[in-house]
mmCIF file of C-alpha atoms in Angstrom:
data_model
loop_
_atom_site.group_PDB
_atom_site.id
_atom_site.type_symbol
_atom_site.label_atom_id
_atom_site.label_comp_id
_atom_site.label_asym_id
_atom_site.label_seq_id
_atom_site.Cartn_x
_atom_site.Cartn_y
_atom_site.Cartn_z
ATOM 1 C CA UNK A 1 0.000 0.000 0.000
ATOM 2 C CA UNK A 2 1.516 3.553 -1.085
ATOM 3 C CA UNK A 3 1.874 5.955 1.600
ATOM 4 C CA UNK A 4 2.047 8.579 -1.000
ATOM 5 C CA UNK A 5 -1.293 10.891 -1.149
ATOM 6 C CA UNK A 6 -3.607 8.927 -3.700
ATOM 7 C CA UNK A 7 -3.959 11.179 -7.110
ATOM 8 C CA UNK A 8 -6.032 9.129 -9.873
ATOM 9 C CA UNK A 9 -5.681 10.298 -13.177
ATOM 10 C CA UNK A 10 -9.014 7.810 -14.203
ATOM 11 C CA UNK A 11 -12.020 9.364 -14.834
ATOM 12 C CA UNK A 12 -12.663 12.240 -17.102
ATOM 13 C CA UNK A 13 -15.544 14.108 -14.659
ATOM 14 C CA UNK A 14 -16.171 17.463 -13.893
ATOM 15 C CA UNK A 15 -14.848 19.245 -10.636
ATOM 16 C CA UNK A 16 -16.688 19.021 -7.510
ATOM 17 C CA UNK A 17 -16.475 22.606 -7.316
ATOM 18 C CA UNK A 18 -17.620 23.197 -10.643
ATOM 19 C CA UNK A 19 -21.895 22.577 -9.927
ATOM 20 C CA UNK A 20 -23.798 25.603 -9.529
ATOM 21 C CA UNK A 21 -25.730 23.920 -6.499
ATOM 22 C CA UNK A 22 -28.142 26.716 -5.680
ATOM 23 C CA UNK A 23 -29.407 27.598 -8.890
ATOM 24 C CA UNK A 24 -30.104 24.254 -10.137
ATOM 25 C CA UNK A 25 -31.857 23.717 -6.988
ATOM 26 C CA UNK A 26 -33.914 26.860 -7.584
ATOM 27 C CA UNK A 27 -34.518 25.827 -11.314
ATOM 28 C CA UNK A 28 -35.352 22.089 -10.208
ATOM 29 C CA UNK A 29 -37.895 23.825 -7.889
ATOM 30 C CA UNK A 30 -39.184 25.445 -10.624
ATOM 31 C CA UNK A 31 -39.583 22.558 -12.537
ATOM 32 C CA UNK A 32 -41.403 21.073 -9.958
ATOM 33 C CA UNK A 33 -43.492 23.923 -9.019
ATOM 34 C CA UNK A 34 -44.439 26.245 -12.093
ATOM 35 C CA UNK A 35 -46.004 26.707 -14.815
ATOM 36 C CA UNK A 36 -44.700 22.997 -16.322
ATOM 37 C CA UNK A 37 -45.656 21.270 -13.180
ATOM 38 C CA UNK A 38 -48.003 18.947 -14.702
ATOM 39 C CA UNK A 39 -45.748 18.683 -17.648
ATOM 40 C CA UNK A 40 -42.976 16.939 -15.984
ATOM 41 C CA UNK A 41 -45.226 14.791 -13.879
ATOM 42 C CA UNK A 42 -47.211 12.975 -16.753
ATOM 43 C CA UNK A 43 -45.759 11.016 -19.541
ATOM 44 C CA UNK A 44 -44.702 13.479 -22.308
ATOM 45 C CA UNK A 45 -42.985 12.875 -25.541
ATOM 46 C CA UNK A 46 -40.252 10.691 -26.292
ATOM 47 C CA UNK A 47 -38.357 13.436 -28.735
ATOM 48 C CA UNK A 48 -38.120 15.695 -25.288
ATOM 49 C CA UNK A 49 -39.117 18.709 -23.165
ATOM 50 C CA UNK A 50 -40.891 20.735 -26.183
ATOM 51 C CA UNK A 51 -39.926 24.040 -24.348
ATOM 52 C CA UNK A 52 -36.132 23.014 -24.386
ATOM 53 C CA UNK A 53 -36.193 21.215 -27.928
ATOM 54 C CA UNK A 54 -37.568 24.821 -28.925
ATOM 55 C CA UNK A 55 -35.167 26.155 -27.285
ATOM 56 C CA UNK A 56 -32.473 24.639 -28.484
ATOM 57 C CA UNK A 57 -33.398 24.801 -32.128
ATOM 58 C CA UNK A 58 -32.883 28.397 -31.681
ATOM 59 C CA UNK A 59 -29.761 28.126 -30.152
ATOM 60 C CA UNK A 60 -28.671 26.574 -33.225
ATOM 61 C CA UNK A 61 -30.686 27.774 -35.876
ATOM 62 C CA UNK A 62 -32.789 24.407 -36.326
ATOM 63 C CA UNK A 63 -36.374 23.519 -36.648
ATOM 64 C CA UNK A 64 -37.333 22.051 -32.932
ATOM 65 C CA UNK A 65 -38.316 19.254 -35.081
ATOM 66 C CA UNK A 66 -34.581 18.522 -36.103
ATOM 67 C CA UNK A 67 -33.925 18.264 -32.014
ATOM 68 C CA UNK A 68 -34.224 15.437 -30.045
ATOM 69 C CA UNK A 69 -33.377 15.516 -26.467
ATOM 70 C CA UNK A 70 -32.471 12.359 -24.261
ATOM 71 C CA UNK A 71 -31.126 10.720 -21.005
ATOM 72 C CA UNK A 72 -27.526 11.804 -21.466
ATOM 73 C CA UNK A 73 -25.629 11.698 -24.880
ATOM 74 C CA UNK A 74 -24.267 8.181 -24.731
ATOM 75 C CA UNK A 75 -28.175 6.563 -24.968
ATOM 76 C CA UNK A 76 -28.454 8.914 -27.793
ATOM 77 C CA UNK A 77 -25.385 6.680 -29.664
ATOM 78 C CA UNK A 78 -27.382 3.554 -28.436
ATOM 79 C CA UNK A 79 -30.533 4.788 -29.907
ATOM 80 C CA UNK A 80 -28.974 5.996 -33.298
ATOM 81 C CA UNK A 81 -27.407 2.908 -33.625
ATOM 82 C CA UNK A 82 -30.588 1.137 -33.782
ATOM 83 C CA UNK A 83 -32.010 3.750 -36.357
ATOM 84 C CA UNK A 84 -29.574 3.666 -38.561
ATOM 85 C CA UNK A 85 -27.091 0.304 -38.109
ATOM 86 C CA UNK A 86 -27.771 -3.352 -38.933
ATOM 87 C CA UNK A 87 -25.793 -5.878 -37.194
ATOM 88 C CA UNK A 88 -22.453 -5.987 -39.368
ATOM 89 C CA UNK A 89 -22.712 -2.669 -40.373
ATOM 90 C CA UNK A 90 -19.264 -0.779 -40.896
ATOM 91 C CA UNK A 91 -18.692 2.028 -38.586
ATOM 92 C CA UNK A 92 -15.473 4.183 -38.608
ATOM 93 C CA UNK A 93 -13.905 5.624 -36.119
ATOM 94 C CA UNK A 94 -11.222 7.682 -34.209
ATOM 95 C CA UNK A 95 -8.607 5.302 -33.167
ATOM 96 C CA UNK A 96 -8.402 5.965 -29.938
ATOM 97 C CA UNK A 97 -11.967 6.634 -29.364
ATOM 98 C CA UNK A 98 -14.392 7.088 -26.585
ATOM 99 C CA UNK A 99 -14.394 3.733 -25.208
ATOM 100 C CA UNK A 100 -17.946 3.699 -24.436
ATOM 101 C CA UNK A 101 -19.108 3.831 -27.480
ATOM 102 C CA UNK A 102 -16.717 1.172 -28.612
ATOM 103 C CA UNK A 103 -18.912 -0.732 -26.484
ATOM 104 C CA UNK A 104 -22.491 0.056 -27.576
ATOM 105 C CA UNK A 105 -20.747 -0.537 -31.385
ATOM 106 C CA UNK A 106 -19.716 -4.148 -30.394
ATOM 107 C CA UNK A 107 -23.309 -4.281 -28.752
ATOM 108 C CA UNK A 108 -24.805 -3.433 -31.792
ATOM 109 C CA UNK A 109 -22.416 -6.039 -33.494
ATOM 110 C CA UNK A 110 -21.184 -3.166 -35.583
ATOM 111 C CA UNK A 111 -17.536 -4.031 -37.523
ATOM 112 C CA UNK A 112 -15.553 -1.304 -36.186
ATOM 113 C CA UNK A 113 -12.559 0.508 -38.217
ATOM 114 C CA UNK A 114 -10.138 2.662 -36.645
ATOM 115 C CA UNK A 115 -8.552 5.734 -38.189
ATOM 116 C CA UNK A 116 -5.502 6.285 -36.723
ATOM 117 C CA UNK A 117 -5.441 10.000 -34.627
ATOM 118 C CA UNK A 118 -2.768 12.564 -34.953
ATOM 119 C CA UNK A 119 -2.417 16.335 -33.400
ATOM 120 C CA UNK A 120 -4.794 17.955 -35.444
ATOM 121 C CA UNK A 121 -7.196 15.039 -35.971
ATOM 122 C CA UNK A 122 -7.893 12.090 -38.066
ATOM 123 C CA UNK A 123 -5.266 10.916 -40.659
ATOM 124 C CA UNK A 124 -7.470 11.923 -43.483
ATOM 125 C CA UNK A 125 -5.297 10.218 -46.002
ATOM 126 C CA UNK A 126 -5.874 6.929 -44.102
ATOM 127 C CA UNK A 127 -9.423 7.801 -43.932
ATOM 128 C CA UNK A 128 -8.938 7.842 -47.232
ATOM 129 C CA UNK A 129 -7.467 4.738 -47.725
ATOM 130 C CA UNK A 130 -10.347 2.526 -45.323
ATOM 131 C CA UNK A 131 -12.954 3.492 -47.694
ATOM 132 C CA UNK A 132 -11.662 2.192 -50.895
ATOM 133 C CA UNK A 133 -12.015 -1.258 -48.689
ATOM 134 C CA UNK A 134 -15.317 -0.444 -46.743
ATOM 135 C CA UNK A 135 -18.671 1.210 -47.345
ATOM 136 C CA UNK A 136 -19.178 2.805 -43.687
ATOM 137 C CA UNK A 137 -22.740 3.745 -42.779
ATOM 138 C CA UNK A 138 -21.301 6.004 -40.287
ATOM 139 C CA UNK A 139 -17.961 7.964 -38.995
ATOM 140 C CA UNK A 140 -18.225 8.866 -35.372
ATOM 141 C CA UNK A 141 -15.627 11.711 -34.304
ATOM 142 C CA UNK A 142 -14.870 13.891 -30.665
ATOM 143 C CA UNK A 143 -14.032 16.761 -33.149
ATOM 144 C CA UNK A 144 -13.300 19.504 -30.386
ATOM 145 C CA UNK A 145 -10.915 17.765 -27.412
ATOM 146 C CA UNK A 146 -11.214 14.575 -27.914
ATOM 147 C CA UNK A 147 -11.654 11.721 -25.062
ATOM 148 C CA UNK A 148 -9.541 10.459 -24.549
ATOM 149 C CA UNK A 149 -6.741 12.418 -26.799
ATOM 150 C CA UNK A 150 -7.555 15.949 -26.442
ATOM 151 C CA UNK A 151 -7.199 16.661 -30.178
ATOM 152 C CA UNK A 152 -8.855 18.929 -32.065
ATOM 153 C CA UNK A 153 -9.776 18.649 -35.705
ATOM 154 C CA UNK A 154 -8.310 21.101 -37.680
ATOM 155 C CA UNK A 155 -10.584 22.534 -40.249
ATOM 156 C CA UNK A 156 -8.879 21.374 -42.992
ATOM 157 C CA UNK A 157 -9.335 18.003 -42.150
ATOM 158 C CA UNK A 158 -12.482 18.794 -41.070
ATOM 159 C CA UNK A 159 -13.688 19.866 -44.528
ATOM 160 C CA UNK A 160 -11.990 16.795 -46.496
ATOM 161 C CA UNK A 161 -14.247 14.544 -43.688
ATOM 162 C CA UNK A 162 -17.643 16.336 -44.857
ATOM 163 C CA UNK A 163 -16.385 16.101 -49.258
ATOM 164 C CA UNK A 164 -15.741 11.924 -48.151
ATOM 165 C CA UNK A 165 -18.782 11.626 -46.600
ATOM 166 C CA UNK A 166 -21.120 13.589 -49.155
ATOM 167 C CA UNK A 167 -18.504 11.173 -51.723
ATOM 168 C CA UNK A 168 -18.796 7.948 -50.534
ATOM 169 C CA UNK A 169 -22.604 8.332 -48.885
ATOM 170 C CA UNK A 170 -21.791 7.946 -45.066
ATOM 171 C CA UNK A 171 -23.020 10.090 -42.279
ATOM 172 C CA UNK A 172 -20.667 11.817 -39.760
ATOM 173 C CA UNK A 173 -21.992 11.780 -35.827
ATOM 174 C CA UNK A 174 -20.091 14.765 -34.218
ATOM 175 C CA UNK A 175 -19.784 14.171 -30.981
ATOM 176 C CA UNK A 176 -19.359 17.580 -29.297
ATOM 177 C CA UNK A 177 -19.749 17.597 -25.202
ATOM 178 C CA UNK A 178 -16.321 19.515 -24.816
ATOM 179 C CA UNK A 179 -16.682 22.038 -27.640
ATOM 180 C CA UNK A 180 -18.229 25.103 -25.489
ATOM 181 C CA UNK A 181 -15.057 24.559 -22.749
ATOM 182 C CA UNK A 182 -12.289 26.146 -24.960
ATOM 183 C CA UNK A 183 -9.542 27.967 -22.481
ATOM 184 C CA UNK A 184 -7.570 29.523 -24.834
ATOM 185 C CA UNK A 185 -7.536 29.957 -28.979
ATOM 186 C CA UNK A 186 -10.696 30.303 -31.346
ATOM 187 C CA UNK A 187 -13.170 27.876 -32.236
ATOM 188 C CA UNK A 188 -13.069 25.552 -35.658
ATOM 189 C CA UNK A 189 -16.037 25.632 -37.638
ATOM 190 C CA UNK A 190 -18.059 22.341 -36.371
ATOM 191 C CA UNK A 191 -18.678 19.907 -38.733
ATOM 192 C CA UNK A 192 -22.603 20.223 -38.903
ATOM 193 C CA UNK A 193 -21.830 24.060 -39.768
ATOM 194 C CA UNK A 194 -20.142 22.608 -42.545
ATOM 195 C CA UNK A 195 -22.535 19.483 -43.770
ATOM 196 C CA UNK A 196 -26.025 19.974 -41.538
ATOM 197 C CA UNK A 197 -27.592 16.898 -44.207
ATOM 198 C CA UNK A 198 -24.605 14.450 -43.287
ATOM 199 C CA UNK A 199 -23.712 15.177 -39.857
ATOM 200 C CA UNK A 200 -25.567 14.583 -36.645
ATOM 201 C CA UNK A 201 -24.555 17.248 -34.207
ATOM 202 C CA UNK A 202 -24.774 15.754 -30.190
ATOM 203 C CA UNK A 203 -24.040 17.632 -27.079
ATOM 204 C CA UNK A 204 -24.492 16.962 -23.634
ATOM 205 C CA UNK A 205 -25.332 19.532 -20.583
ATOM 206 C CA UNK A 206 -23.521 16.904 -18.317
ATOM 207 C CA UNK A 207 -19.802 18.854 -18.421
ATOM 208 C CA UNK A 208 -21.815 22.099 -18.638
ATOM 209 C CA UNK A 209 -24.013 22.130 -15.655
ATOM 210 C CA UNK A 210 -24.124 18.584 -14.255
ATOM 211 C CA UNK A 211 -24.141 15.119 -15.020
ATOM 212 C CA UNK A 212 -26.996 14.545 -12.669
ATOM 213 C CA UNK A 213 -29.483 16.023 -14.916
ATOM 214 C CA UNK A 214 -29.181 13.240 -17.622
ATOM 215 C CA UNK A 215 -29.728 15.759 -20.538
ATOM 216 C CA UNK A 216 -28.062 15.175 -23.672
ATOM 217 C CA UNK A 217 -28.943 15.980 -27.260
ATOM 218 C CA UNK A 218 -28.986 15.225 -30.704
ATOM 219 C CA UNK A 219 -29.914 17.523 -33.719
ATOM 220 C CA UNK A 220 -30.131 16.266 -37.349
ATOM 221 C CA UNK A 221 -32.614 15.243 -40.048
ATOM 222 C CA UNK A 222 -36.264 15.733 -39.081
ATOM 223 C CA UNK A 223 -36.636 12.598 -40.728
ATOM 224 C CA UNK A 224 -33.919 11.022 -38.722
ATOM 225 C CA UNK A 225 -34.675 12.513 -35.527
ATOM 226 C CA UNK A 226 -38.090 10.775 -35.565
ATOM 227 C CA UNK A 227 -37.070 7.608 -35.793
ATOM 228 C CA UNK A 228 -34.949 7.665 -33.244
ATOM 229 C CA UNK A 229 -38.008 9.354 -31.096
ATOM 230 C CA UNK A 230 -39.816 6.650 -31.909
ATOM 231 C CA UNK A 231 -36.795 4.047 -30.564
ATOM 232 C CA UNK A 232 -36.994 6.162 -27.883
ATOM 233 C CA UNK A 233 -40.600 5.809 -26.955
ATOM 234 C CA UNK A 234 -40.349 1.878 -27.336
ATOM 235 C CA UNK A 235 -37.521 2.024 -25.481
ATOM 236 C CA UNK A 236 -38.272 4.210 -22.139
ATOM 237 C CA UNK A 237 -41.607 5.698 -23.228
ATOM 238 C CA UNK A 238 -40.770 8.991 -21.950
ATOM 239 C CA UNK A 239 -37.434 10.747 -21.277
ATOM 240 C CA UNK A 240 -36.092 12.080 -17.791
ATOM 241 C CA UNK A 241 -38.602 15.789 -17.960
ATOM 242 C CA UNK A 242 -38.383 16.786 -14.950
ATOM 243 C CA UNK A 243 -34.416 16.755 -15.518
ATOM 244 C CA UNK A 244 -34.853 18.504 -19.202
ATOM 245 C CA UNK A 245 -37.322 20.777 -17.602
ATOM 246 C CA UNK A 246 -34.424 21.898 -15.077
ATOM 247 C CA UNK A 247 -32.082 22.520 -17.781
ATOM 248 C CA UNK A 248 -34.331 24.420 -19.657
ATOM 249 C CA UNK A 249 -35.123 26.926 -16.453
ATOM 250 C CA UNK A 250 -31.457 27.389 -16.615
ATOM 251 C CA UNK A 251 -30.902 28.393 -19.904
ATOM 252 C CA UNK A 252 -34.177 30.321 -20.153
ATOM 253 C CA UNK A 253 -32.897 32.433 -16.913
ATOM 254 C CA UNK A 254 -29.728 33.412 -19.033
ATOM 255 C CA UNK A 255 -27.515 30.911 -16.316
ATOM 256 C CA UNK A 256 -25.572 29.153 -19.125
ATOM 257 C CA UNK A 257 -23.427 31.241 -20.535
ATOM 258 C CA UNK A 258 -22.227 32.971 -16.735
ATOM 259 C CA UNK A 259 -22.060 28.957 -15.988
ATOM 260 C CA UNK A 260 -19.676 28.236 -19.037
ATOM 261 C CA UNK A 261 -18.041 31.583 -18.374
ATOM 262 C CA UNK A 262 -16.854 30.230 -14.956
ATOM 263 C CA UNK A 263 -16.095 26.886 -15.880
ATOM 264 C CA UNK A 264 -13.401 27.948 -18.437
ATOM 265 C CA UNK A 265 -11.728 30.550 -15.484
ATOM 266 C CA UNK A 266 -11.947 27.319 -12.946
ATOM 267 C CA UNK A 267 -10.278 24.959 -15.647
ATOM 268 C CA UNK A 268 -7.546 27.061 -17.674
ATOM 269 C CA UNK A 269 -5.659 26.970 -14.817
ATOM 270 C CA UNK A 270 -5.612 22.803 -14.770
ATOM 271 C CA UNK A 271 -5.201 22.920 -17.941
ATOM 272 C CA UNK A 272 -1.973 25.224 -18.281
ATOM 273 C CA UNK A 273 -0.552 23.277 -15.126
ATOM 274 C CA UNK A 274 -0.835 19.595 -16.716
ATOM 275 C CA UNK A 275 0.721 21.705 -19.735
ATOM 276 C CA UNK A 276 3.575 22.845 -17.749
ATOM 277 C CA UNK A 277 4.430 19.707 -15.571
ATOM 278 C CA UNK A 278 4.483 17.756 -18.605
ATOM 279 C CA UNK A 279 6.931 20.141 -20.431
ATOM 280 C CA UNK A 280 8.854 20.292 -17.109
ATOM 281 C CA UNK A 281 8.861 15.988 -15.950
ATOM 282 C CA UNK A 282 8.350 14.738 -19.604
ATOM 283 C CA UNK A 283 10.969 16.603 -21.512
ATOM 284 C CA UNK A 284 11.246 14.990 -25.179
ATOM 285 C CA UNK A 285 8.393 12.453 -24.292
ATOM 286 C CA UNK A 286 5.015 12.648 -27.238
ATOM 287 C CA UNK A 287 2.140 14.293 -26.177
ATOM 288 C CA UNK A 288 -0.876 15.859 -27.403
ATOM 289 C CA UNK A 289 -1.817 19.442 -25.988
ATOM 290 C CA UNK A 290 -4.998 20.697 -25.692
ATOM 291 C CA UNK A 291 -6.517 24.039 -25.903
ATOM 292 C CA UNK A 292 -9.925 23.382 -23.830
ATOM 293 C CA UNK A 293 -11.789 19.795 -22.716
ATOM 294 C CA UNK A 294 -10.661 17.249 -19.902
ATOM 295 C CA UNK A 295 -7.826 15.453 -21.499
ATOM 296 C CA UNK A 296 -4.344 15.225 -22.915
ATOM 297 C CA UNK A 297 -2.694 12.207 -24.407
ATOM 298 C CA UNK A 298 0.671 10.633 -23.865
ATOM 299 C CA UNK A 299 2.446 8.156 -25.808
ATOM 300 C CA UNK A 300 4.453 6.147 -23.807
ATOM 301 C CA UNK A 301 8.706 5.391 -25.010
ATOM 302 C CA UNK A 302 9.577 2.023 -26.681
ATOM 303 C CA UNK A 303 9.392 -0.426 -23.126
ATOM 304 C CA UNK A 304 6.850 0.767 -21.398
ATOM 305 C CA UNK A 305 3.338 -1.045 -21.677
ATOM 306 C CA UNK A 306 -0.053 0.007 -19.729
ATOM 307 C CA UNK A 307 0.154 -2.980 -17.557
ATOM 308 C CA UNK A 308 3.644 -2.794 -16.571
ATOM 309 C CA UNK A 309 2.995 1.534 -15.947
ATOM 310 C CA UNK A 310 -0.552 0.696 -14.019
ATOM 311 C CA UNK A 311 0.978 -1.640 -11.840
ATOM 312 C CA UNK A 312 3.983 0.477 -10.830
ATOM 313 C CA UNK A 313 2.161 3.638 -10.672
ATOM 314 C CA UNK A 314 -0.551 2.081 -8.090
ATOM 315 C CA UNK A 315 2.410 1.734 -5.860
ATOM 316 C CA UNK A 316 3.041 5.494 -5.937
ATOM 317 C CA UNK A 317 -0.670 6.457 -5.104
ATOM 318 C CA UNK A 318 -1.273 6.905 -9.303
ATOM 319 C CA UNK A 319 -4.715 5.502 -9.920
ATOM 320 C CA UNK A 320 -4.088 5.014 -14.292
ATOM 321 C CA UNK A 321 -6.900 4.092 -16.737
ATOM 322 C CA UNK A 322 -5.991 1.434 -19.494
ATOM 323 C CA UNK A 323 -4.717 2.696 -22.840
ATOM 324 C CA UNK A 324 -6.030 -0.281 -24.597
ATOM 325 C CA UNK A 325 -9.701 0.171 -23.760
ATOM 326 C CA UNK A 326 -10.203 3.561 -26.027
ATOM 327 C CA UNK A 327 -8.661 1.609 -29.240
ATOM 328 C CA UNK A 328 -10.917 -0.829 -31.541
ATOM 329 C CA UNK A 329 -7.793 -3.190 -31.865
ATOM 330 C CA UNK A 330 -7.111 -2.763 -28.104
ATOM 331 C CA UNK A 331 -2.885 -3.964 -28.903
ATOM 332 C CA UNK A 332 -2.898 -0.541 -30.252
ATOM 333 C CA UNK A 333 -3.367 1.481 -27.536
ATOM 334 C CA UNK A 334 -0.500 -0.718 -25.259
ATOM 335 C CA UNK A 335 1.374 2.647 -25.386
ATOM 336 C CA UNK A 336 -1.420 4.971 -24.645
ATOM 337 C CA UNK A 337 -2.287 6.826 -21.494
ATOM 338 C CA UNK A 338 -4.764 9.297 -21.421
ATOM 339 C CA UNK A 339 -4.686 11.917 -18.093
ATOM 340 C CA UNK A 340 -7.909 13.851 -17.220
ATOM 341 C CA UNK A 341 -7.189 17.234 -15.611
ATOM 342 C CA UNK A 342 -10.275 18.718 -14.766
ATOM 343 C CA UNK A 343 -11.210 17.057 -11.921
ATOM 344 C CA UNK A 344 -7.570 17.867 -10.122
ATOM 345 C CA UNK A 345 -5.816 20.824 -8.688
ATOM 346 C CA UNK A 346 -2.745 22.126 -10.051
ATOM 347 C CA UNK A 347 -0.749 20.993 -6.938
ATOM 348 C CA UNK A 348 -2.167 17.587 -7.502
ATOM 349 C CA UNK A 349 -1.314 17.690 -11.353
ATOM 350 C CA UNK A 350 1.859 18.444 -10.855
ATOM 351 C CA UNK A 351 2.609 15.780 -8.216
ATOM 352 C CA UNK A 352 0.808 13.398 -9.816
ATOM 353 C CA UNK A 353 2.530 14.003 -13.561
ATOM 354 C CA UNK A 354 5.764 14.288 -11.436
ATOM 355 C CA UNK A 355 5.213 10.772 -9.796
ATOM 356 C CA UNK A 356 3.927 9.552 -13.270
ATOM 357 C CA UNK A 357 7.517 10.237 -15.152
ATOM 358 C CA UNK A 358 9.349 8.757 -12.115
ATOM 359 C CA UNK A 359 7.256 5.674 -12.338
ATOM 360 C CA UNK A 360 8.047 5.595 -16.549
ATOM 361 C CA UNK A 361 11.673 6.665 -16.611
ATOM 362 C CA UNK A 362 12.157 3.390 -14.027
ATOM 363 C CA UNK A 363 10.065 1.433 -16.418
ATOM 364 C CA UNK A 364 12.044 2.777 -19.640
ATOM 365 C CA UNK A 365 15.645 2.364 -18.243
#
């Protein structure tokens, strides 16, 4: 057992001290209470709270009925799967992706093809290359920060995606929870900005505001959009309302933006610490940096596998997710360790990446 003060370096989740506790309990109350009380009590529809689908169409300049609103973003990839995927399908992906939705793929008994990730995104050119060999109904991609990289697509690349896709006839689902927590630089275009036919936009309010509230959301095709309502509806009959009704309060009270405001303050620090304790304890090592999200990347030297690092790092108080879990051919991510920063103090990120390169320069030597 380490004596050493534990720091885990695991889960990608928000701050403690990032919640607005009072106003979400004032907006909940509202919820409850107001003019939507009945509303959120009774069964409702399976696309979503209609005041925050309306809402949100105007936040992005889309019909309410291109909006569909659901319990988090991830059941939102379970329930597009099943509107648009038959078992054996062809999926692409980032390789390394969000390992969760390598799962619900393999659930879906999707074949899943990695394109291999670089510093500014996808290696279009072997994007390229996987579909003269496959016909992918879909290409799923963390465009702004990615988990568990950090990259962000550059819009160059981000342009040649949208000309494959309209090309070869796939659809792109942008995954985009991290995109509104950018500390530093200027947003990229997204990718439904560029293509709004071909992509399916999703967000979540869970790093925004909380992941309590189980609101995530999708906005594409009205066509689209209600068939996935309607796998929805068969699926939980109604969505979490009283949770979408509390989100809604929040953004119709003008909360959001103050909300984002002071997330990006509370996390540029984190973020310029893990920066600088990697440049200062990982001189020469391969690593991707960030401009906003939870994450950076780090490719581990020639030597040093995940369960060799894990191992050794558990006996300095490092708690270490597994590389191989965010890759579709898992031997591929053997060198890969991804290091959420959000969640940590500065002090603790710079112990903890200090402990780290101890822990890998023993490994590597």
């Amino acid at each position: 057992m380490s004596a050493e003060r534990p720091i885990a370096f695991t889960r990608g989740v928000p701050a403690d001290e990032s919640y607005p506790f009072e106003a979400i309990a004032e907006c909940a109350a509202a919820a409850v209470g107001g003019a939507h009380r009945l509303r959120v009590q009774q069964y409702g529809p399976s696309g979503g709270f209609p005041p925050l689908r309306e809402w949100l169409a105007e936040r992005h300049e889309v019909a309410p009925e291109q909006v569909i609103v659901a319990n988090g973003s991830l059941q939102l990839i379970d329930l597009l799967a099943w509107a648009l995927l038959e078992r054996g399908d062809t999926v692409f992906v980032e390789s390394p992706t969000y390992d969760r939705t390598l799962t619900l793929l393999r659930r879906h008994g999707a074949t899943i093809v990695g394109i291999p990730m670089e510093a500014d995104g996808p290696d279009t050119d072997a994007l390229e290359a996987a579909l003269a060999r496959h016909r992918p109904k879909l290409f799923y991609t963390i465009a702004d920060f990615q988990n568990p990289s950090g990259a962000t697509v550059s819009l160059a690349k981000r342009r040649r995606i949208v000309e494959l896709a309209g090309r070869h006839g796939f659809r792109v689902l942008e995954d985009a929870p991290y995109r509104p927590l950018r500390y530093r630089g200027s947003q990229v275009t997204s990718l439904v900005e560029l293509d709004g036919e071909r992509t399916v936009h999703m967000s979540s309010f869970t790093k925004q505001i909380s992941p309590g509230v189980r609101v995530g959301y999708a906005i594409g095709e009205k066509a689209l959009v209600a068939r996935v309502a309607k796998f929805a509806e068969d699926t939980y009959i109604t969505p979490s309302l009283l949770g979408e009704a509390t989100v809604f309060e929040f953004c119709r009270r003008g909360l959001l933006e103050p909300q984002l405001e002071r997330l990006r303050a509370l996390y540029r620090p984190r973020l310029e610490a893990a920066c600088e304790a990697m440049r200062r304890h990982f001189p020469g090592c391969e690593w991707i940096e960030p401009d906003g999200g939870f994450f950076l990347s780090v490719s581990l030297p020639n030597g040093v596998t995940n369960e060799a690092l894990r191992a050794r790092a558990a006996e300095r108080g490092l708690a270490l997710s597994d590389g191989r879990g965010f890759f579709p051919n898992p031997e591929d991510g053997d060198r890969f360790l991804r290091l959420p920063f959000c969640a940590l103090t500065p002090a603790d990120i710079d112990e903890g990446v200090a402990r780290l390169a101890t822990v890998v320069r023993g490994l590597a030597s």
